[in-house]
mmCIF file of C-alpha atoms in Angstrom:
data_model
loop_
_atom_site.group_PDB
_atom_site.id
_atom_site.type_symbol
_atom_site.label_atom_id
_atom_site.label_comp_id
_atom_site.label_asym_id
_atom_site.label_seq_id
_atom_site.Cartn_x
_atom_site.Cartn_y
_atom_site.Cartn_z
ATOM 1 C CA MET A 1 14.861 -1.903 -8.108
ATOM 2 C CA THR A 2 13.646 1.332 -9.593
ATOM 3 C CA SER A 3 13.284 4.615 -8.641
ATOM 4 C CA ARG A 4 0.663 7.699 5.454
ATOM 5 C CA ARG A 5 1.099 8.712 8.722
ATOM 6 C CA SER A 6 -0.295 8.171 12.234
ATOM 7 C CA PHE A 7 -3.928 7.402 11.201
ATOM 8 C CA LEU A 8 -4.907 4.765 10.233
ATOM 9 C CA LYS A 9 -16.426 -8.922 2.962
ATOM 10 C CA THR A 10 -18.558 -7.796 0.354
ATOM 11 C CA SER A 11 -19.122 -10.315 -2.446
ATOM 12 C CA ALA A 12 -18.928 -7.644 -5.105
ATOM 13 C CA LEU A 13 -15.488 -7.751 -6.715
ATOM 14 C CA LEU A 14 -13.848 -5.242 -8.947
ATOM 15 C CA SER A 15 -12.752 -6.997 -12.100
ATOM 16 C CA ALA A 16 -9.165 -6.808 -13.211
ATOM 17 C CA GLY A 17 -10.540 -4.766 -16.053
ATOM 18 C CA VAL A 18 -9.828 -4.356 -19.710
ATOM 19 C CA LEU A 19 -8.725 -1.355 -21.646
ATOM 20 C CA VAL A 20 -11.540 -0.315 -23.921
ATOM 21 C CA ALA A 21 -10.076 3.003 -24.968
ATOM 22 C CA PRO A 22 -6.560 4.404 -24.966
ATOM 23 C CA ASP A 23 -6.974 6.182 -21.626
ATOM 24 C CA LEU A 24 -9.922 4.481 -19.933
ATOM 25 C CA PHE A 25 -9.945 1.547 -17.537
ATOM 26 C CA ALA A 26 -13.246 -0.382 -17.669
ATOM 27 C CA TYR A 27 -14.808 -1.803 -14.534
ATOM 28 C CA LYS A 28 -17.275 -4.652 -14.228
ATOM 29 C CA GLN A 29 -18.431 -3.007 -11.020
ATOM 30 C CA ARG A 30 -18.567 0.744 -10.615
ATOM 31 C CA TYR A 31 -16.224 1.444 -7.743
ATOM 32 C CA ILE A 32 -14.363 4.696 -7.297
ATOM 33 C CA GLY A 33 -13.004 4.794 -3.779
ATOM 34 C CA LEU A 34 -12.089 7.428 -1.224
ATOM 35 C CA GLN A 35 -9.686 6.941 1.673
ATOM 36 C CA LEU A 36 -11.611 8.556 4.528
ATOM 37 C CA TYR A 37 -8.460 10.114 5.962
ATOM 38 C CA THR A 38 -9.045 12.800 3.338
ATOM 39 C CA VAL A 39 -12.235 13.915 5.132
ATOM 40 C CA ARG A 40 -11.102 12.979 8.649
ATOM 41 C CA ASP A 41 -12.183 16.230 10.305
ATOM 42 C CA TYR A 42 -15.700 15.854 8.950
ATOM 43 C CA MET A 43 -15.757 12.184 9.970
ATOM 44 C CA GLN A 44 -14.898 13.095 13.545
ATOM 45 C CA LYS A 45 -17.734 15.606 13.729
ATOM 46 C CA ASP A 46 -20.500 13.763 11.872
ATOM 47 C CA PRO A 47 -19.773 10.364 10.264
ATOM 48 C CA ALA A 48 -23.313 9.969 8.922
ATOM 49 C CA ALA A 49 -23.370 13.322 7.128
ATOM 50 C CA THR A 50 -19.832 12.819 5.844
ATOM 51 C CA LEU A 51 -20.487 9.419 4.308
ATOM 52 C CA ALA A 52 -23.661 10.768 2.719
ATOM 53 C CA LYS A 53 -21.684 13.628 1.201
ATOM 54 C CA VAL A 54 -18.986 11.261 -0.062
ATOM 55 C CA ALA A 55 -21.614 9.178 -1.846
ATOM 56 C CA GLN A 56 -23.383 12.239 -3.243
ATOM 57 C CA THR A 57 -20.063 13.458 -4.639
ATOM 58 C CA GLY A 58 -19.749 10.322 -6.747
ATOM 59 C CA TYR A 59 -17.756 7.806 -4.743
ATOM 60 C CA THR A 60 -19.004 4.256 -4.459
ATOM 61 C CA SER A 61 -16.491 2.740 -2.055
ATOM 62 C CA VAL A 62 -14.401 3.863 0.875
ATOM 63 C CA GLU A 63 -11.282 2.761 2.673
ATOM 64 C CA GLY A 64 -11.554 3.169 6.414
ATOM 65 C CA THR A 65 -9.339 2.912 9.462
ATOM 66 C CA TYR A 66 -9.753 0.308 12.185
ATOM 67 C CA SER A 67 -10.004 1.978 15.573
ATOM 68 C CA GLY A 68 -9.781 -1.207 17.620
ATOM 69 C CA ALA A 69 -12.444 -2.729 19.866
ATOM 70 C CA GLY A 70 -14.731 -3.449 16.939
ATOM 71 C CA LYS A 71 -14.842 0.100 15.610
ATOM 72 C CA PHE A 72 -14.119 1.614 12.222
ATOM 73 C CA ASN A 73 -13.264 5.308 12.122
ATOM 74 C CA ASN A 74 -14.361 5.420 15.777
ATOM 75 C CA VAL A 75 -17.849 4.152 14.923
ATOM 76 C CA GLU A 76 -19.168 0.783 16.099
ATOM 77 C CA ALA A 77 -18.844 -1.715 13.261
ATOM 78 C CA LYS A 78 -22.580 -2.446 13.045
ATOM 79 C CA ASP A 79 -23.457 1.237 12.868
ATOM 80 C CA PHE A 80 -20.676 1.995 10.416
ATOM 81 C CA MET A 81 -21.759 -0.717 8.023
ATOM 82 C CA ALA A 82 -25.373 0.469 8.284
ATOM 83 C CA LEU A 83 -24.267 3.964 7.264
ATOM 84 C CA LEU A 84 -22.371 2.574 4.299
ATOM 85 C CA LYS A 85 -25.384 0.558 3.181
ATOM 86 C CA GLN A 86 -27.697 3.559 3.495
ATOM 87 C CA ASN A 87 -25.472 5.447 1.112
ATOM 88 C CA GLY A 88 -24.763 2.679 -1.378
ATOM 89 C CA LEU A 89 -21.122 2.442 -0.309
ATOM 90 C CA ILE A 90 -18.886 -0.536 0.308
ATOM 91 C CA MET A 91 -15.660 -0.781 2.317
ATOM 92 C CA PRO A 92 -13.466 -3.383 0.634
ATOM 93 C CA SER A 93 -10.288 -2.180 2.347
ATOM 94 C CA CYS A 94 -9.286 -0.862 5.739
ATOM 95 C CA HIS A 95 -6.101 0.496 7.302
ATOM 96 C CA TYR A 96 -4.300 -0.873 10.360
ATOM 97 C CA ARG A 97 -1.058 -0.273 12.227
ATOM 98 C CA LEU A 98 1.875 -2.531 13.035
ATOM 99 C CA GLY A 99 1.656 -1.781 16.756
ATOM 100 C CA GLU A 100 5.319 -2.133 17.630
ATOM 101 C CA GLU A 101 5.497 1.461 18.821
ATOM 102 C CA LYS A 102 4.056 2.085 22.271
ATOM 103 C CA ILE A 103 2.105 5.243 23.078
ATOM 104 C CA ASN A 104 2.887 6.500 26.576
ATOM 105 C CA GLY A 105 4.308 3.077 27.289
ATOM 106 C CA VAL A 106 1.152 1.258 26.223
ATOM 107 C CA ALA A 107 0.913 -1.028 23.190
ATOM 108 C CA GLN A 108 -1.759 -0.073 20.684
ATOM 109 C CA SER A 109 -4.631 -2.561 20.441
ATOM 110 C CA GLY A 110 -6.219 -3.741 17.225
ATOM 111 C CA THR A 111 -2.851 -3.836 15.507
ATOM 112 C CA ILE A 112 -0.778 -6.490 13.788
ATOM 113 C CA LEU A 113 1.206 -7.182 16.946
ATOM 114 C CA ASN A 114 -1.564 -6.617 19.489
ATOM 115 C CA GLY A 115 -5.031 -8.090 19.058
ATOM 116 C CA TRP A 116 -4.694 -9.069 15.407
ATOM 117 C CA ASP A 117 -6.988 -12.111 15.670
ATOM 118 C CA LYS A 118 -9.830 -9.867 16.870
ATOM 119 C CA ALA A 119 -9.088 -7.319 14.163
ATOM 120 C CA VAL A 120 -9.232 -10.024 11.477
ATOM 121 C CA ASP A 121 -12.489 -11.386 12.868
ATOM 122 C CA ASP A 122 -14.008 -7.902 12.815
ATOM 123 C CA ALA A 123 -12.805 -7.331 9.260
ATOM 124 C CA ALA A 124 -14.227 -10.605 7.973
ATOM 125 C CA ALA A 125 -17.535 -10.025 9.764
ATOM 126 C CA THR A 126 -17.982 -6.602 8.191
ATOM 127 C CA GLY A 127 -16.964 -7.550 4.657
ATOM 128 C CA VAL A 128 -13.458 -6.092 4.524
ATOM 129 C CA LYS A 129 -11.431 -7.889 1.858
ATOM 130 C CA TYR A 130 -8.079 -6.142 2.296
ATOM 131 C CA MET A 131 -6.396 -5.409 5.611
ATOM 132 C CA VAL A 132 -3.638 -2.910 4.956
ATOM 133 C CA CYS A 133 -0.739 -1.958 7.178
ATOM 134 C CA ALA A 134 -0.969 1.768 6.592
ATOM 135 C CA PHE A 135 2.253 3.121 7.967
ATOM 136 C CA LEU A 136 5.429 2.412 9.894
ATOM 137 C CA SER A 137 6.243 5.075 12.457
ATOM 138 C CA VAL A 138 9.848 6.190 12.802
ATOM 139 C CA PRO A 139 10.553 3.773 15.713
ATOM 140 C CA GLU A 140 9.120 0.935 13.630
ATOM 141 C CA ARG A 141 11.544 1.387 10.719
ATOM 142 C CA GLY A 142 15.218 1.111 11.569
ATOM 143 C CA SER A 143 17.815 -1.016 9.841
ATOM 144 C CA LEU A 144 17.387 -3.407 6.954
ATOM 145 C CA ASP A 145 17.524 -6.267 9.462
ATOM 146 C CA HIS A 146 14.611 -4.687 11.289
ATOM 147 C CA TYR A 147 12.691 -4.464 8.030
ATOM 148 C CA LYS A 148 13.274 -8.208 7.658
ATOM 149 C CA LYS A 149 11.647 -8.683 11.070
ATOM 150 C CA VAL A 150 8.736 -6.503 9.954
ATOM 151 C CA ALA A 151 8.446 -8.645 6.829
ATOM 152 C CA ASP A 152 8.229 -11.715 9.042
ATOM 153 C CA ASP A 153 5.509 -10.014 11.111
ATOM 154 C CA PHE A 154 3.644 -9.312 7.871
ATOM 155 C CA ASN A 155 3.869 -12.931 6.751
ATOM 156 C CA LYS A 156 2.451 -14.159 10.056
ATOM 157 C CA ALA A 157 -0.331 -11.568 10.028
ATOM 158 C CA ALA A 158 -1.142 -12.480 6.435
ATOM 159 C CA GLU A 159 -1.480 -16.160 7.326
ATOM 160 C CA THR A 160 -4.171 -15.211 9.832
ATOM 161 C CA CYS A 161 -5.872 -13.071 7.218
ATOM 162 C CA LYS A 162 -5.819 -15.872 4.663
ATOM 163 C CA LYS A 163 -7.629 -18.235 7.039
ATOM 164 C CA ALA A 164 -10.435 -15.681 7.262
ATOM 165 C CA GLY A 165 -10.574 -15.101 3.513
ATOM 166 C CA VAL A 166 -8.926 -11.682 3.739
ATOM 167 C CA GLN A 167 -5.889 -10.385 1.839
ATOM 168 C CA PHE A 168 -3.088 -8.618 3.706
ATOM 169 C CA CYS A 169 -1.381 -5.606 2.109
ATOM 170 C CA TYR A 170 1.201 -2.951 2.891
ATOM 171 C CA HIS A 171 0.844 0.740 1.987
ATOM 172 C CA ASN A 172 4.023 2.600 1.118
ATOM 173 C CA HIS A 173 5.230 6.132 1.698
ATOM 174 C CA ASP A 174 8.534 7.543 0.500
ATOM 175 C CA PHE A 175 10.786 6.518 3.403
ATOM 176 C CA GLU A 176 10.887 2.928 2.092
ATOM 177 C CA PHE A 177 12.898 4.290 -0.819
ATOM 178 C CA GLU A 178 15.739 5.748 1.232
ATOM 179 C CA LYS A 179 18.702 3.483 0.588
ATOM 180 C CA GLN A 180 20.546 1.654 3.323
ATOM 181 C CA ASP A 181 23.675 -0.263 2.395
ATOM 182 C CA GLY A 182 22.743 0.079 -1.254
ATOM 183 C CA LYS A 183 19.235 -1.307 -0.852
ATOM 184 C CA PHE A 184 15.773 0.162 -0.478
ATOM 185 C CA PRO A 185 13.772 -1.039 2.545
ATOM 186 C CA TYR A 186 10.915 -1.575 0.064
ATOM 187 C CA GLU A 187 13.100 -4.147 -1.700
ATOM 188 C CA ILE A 188 13.506 -5.958 1.607
ATOM 189 C CA LEU A 189 9.758 -5.995 2.230
ATOM 190 C CA LEU A 190 9.042 -7.289 -1.270
ATOM 191 C CA ALA A 191 11.737 -9.959 -1.189
ATOM 192 C CA ASN A 192 11.100 -11.208 2.340
ATOM 193 C CA THR A 193 7.317 -11.503 2.192
ATOM 194 C CA ASP A 194 5.329 -14.198 0.435
ATOM 195 C CA LYS A 195 4.101 -12.597 -2.776
ATOM 196 C CA GLU A 196 0.723 -14.318 -2.481
ATOM 197 C CA LEU A 197 0.207 -13.682 1.221
ATOM 198 C CA VAL A 198 1.454 -10.096 1.252
ATOM 199 C CA LYS A 199 0.285 -7.772 -1.496
ATOM 200 C CA MET A 200 0.958 -4.060 -1.780
ATOM 201 C CA GLU A 201 -1.183 -0.946 -1.882
ATOM 202 C CA MET A 202 0.821 1.375 -4.095
ATOM 203 C CA ASP A 203 0.561 5.038 -3.205
ATOM 204 C CA MET A 204 1.284 6.733 -6.499
ATOM 205 C CA TYR A 205 2.118 10.076 -4.905
ATOM 206 C CA TRP A 206 4.669 8.745 -2.443
ATOM 207 C CA VAL A 207 6.320 6.502 -5.032
ATOM 208 C CA SER A 208 6.641 9.503 -7.328
ATOM 209 C CA LYS A 209 7.796 11.786 -4.498
ATOM 210 C CA ALA A 210 10.608 9.296 -3.882
ATOM 211 C CA ASN A 211 11.605 9.646 -7.539
ATOM 212 C CA GLN A 212 10.554 6.101 -8.322
ATOM 213 C CA ASP A 213 8.550 4.866 -11.320
ATOM 214 C CA PRO A 214 5.164 3.250 -10.514
ATOM 215 C CA ILE A 215 5.056 1.517 -13.890
ATOM 216 C CA ALA A 216 8.527 0.041 -13.429
ATOM 217 C CA LEU A 217 7.503 -1.293 -10.024
ATOM 218 C CA ILE A 218 4.439 -2.912 -11.572
ATOM 219 C CA ASN A 219 6.488 -4.458 -14.367
ATOM 220 C CA GLU A 220 9.004 -5.836 -11.888
ATOM 221 C CA ASN A 221 6.308 -7.188 -9.542
ATOM 222 C CA PRO A 222 3.301 -8.147 -11.680
ATOM 223 C CA GLY A 223 0.135 -8.941 -9.770
ATOM 224 C CA ARG A 224 1.548 -7.583 -6.521
ATOM 225 C CA PHE A 225 -0.481 -4.339 -6.414
ATOM 226 C CA PRO A 226 -4.250 -5.009 -6.142
ATOM 227 C CA LEU A 227 -4.814 -1.669 -4.413
ATOM 228 C CA TRP A 228 -3.761 1.827 -5.422
ATOM 229 C CA HIS A 229 -3.864 5.203 -3.743
ATOM 230 C CA ILE A 230 -4.168 7.917 -6.320
ATOM 231 C CA LYS A 231 -3.386 11.493 -5.439
ATOM 232 C CA ASP A 232 -1.517 13.944 -7.548
ATOM 233 C CA MET A 233 1.646 15.946 -6.991
ATOM 234 C CA ASP A 234 1.452 19.669 -7.638
ATOM 235 C CA LYS A 235 3.738 21.566 -9.966
ATOM 236 C CA THR A 236 5.498 23.612 -7.284
ATOM 237 C CA PRO A 237 9.068 22.945 -6.113
ATOM 238 C CA GLN A 238 7.591 21.589 -2.858
ATOM 239 C CA ARG A 239 5.762 18.864 -4.785
ATOM 240 C CA MET A 240 2.769 18.889 -2.441
ATOM 241 C CA PHE A 241 -0.507 16.951 -2.588
ATOM 242 C CA THR A 242 -3.104 18.050 -5.094
ATOM 243 C CA GLU A 243 -6.291 16.804 -6.711
ATOM 244 C CA VAL A 244 -6.104 13.996 -9.267
ATOM 245 C CA GLY A 245 -5.487 15.493 -12.690
ATOM 246 C CA ASN A 246 -4.206 18.755 -11.266
ATOM 247 C CA GLY A 247 -0.552 17.785 -11.058
ATOM 248 C CA VAL A 248 2.333 16.054 -12.767
ATOM 249 C CA ILE A 249 1.609 12.343 -12.294
ATOM 250 C CA ASP A 250 0.649 10.660 -15.564
ATOM 251 C CA PHE A 251 -2.341 8.666 -14.339
ATOM 252 C CA LYS A 252 -3.587 8.015 -17.868
ATOM 253 C CA THR A 253 -0.465 6.025 -18.659
ATOM 254 C CA ILE A 254 -0.353 4.353 -15.249
ATOM 255 C CA PHE A 255 -3.932 3.098 -15.614
ATOM 256 C CA LYS A 256 -2.926 1.322 -18.809
ATOM 257 C CA HIS A 257 -0.941 -1.019 -16.557
ATOM 258 C CA ALA A 258 -3.867 -1.839 -14.247
ATOM 259 C CA ASN A 259 -4.181 -5.419 -15.470
ATOM 260 C CA LYS A 260 -0.517 -6.206 -14.955
ATOM 261 C CA SER A 261 -0.683 -4.581 -11.528
ATOM 262 C CA GLY A 262 -3.544 -6.875 -10.547
ATOM 263 C CA LEU A 263 -5.608 -3.824 -9.668
ATOM 264 C CA LYS A 264 -8.888 -4.562 -7.878
ATOM 265 C CA TYR A 265 -9.690 -1.281 -6.107
ATOM 266 C CA PHE A 266 -8.269 2.215 -6.016
ATOM 267 C CA PHE A 267 -8.825 5.049 -3.558
ATOM 268 C CA VAL A 268 -8.427 8.776 -3.879
ATOM 269 C CA GLU A 269 -6.498 10.239 -0.970
ATOM 270 C CA GLU A 270 -5.359 13.781 -0.384
ATOM 271 C CA ASP A 271 -3.551 14.052 2.939
ATOM 272 C CA LYS A 272 -3.833 17.849 2.977
ATOM 273 C CA CYS A 273 -6.257 19.862 0.867
ATOM 274 C CA PRO A 274 -5.753 23.510 -0.068
ATOM 275 C CA GLY A 275 -9.330 24.364 0.897
ATOM 276 C CA ASP A 276 -12.496 22.435 1.702
ATOM 277 C CA PRO A 277 -11.784 18.691 1.328
ATOM 278 C CA TYR A 278 -15.236 18.274 -0.197
ATOM 279 C CA ASP A 279 -14.190 20.534 -3.060
ATOM 280 C CA SER A 280 -10.999 18.548 -3.560
ATOM 281 C CA ILE A 281 -12.652 15.132 -3.609
ATOM 282 C CA ALA A 282 -15.249 16.418 -6.072
ATOM 283 C CA GLN A 283 -12.551 17.700 -8.407
ATOM 284 C CA SER A 284 -10.714 14.377 -8.233
ATOM 285 C CA VAL A 285 -13.736 12.168 -8.878
ATOM 286 C CA ASN A 286 -14.852 14.308 -11.798
ATOM 287 C CA TYR A 287 -11.448 13.997 -13.424
ATOM 288 C CA ILE A 288 -11.366 10.248 -12.826
ATOM 289 C CA LYS A 289 -14.760 9.678 -14.413
ATOM 290 C CA LYS A 290 -13.882 11.771 -17.426
ATOM 291 C CA ASN A 291 -10.321 10.648 -18.013
ATOM 292 C CA LEU A 292 -9.388 7.409 -16.280
ATOM 293 C CA VAL A 293 -12.257 4.945 -15.928
ATOM 294 C CA ASN A 294 -15.095 3.936 -18.189
ATOM 295 C CA ILE A 295 -18.148 3.561 -15.942
#
């Protein structure tokens, strides 16, 4: 084995793609995605205006967060999907939580462990193709044996997804690459989940922050990473988030391995922006169009 956080079907498919130029990844469909956590403050204030701005900036797909009770990003599913349609956006992927941790003694609803059947039904009804466990809180991590239990929870959740025609995934951070007894928790999750039922959304920043090699992970687990999060790491000693193309991650080389990864969709995400998030997402999409994808 080589070396996000508390938030959390359309028929159009992104092709696996072919490399048509040394640094460009060609899409059959023109999807450049944004994880809406990047513009979360704007989404809370005015979802309609925010989604319009995202589309105007050049994004064609988004990754949302399931809020439970039939809502996405705290908007009723029907209204949310109408807003996406108005702006020519799709939402092929959405983030969810495990739900093992209780908040003020109450289990979170709309999570893998609490109300998952309803969550899957809502996803399938609104066109979501990938249901992604976005994050494990500190109480949800624990020992390697506990990660094996989490892997079992993932397998069961993924079986439910499969019946609805949805793919289950897991999104990494860097804590999965902190060794315990000589092993990475990420190794445990990979080895103890069905590779067809449970795919991975690779966050390129967090993998790199953990001093791991995204390309090595792809080579060791071909076809396991249909989703990517792309955000760059700045050149300071703190190695903070920055716009795509503004840091040290070699996305041009990584994108050459998109086919082997099984890449279907990718999403820009910048957890913290140095200024206006709209400026950051514009900088990222402009770099992507010029340097990474041929659309």
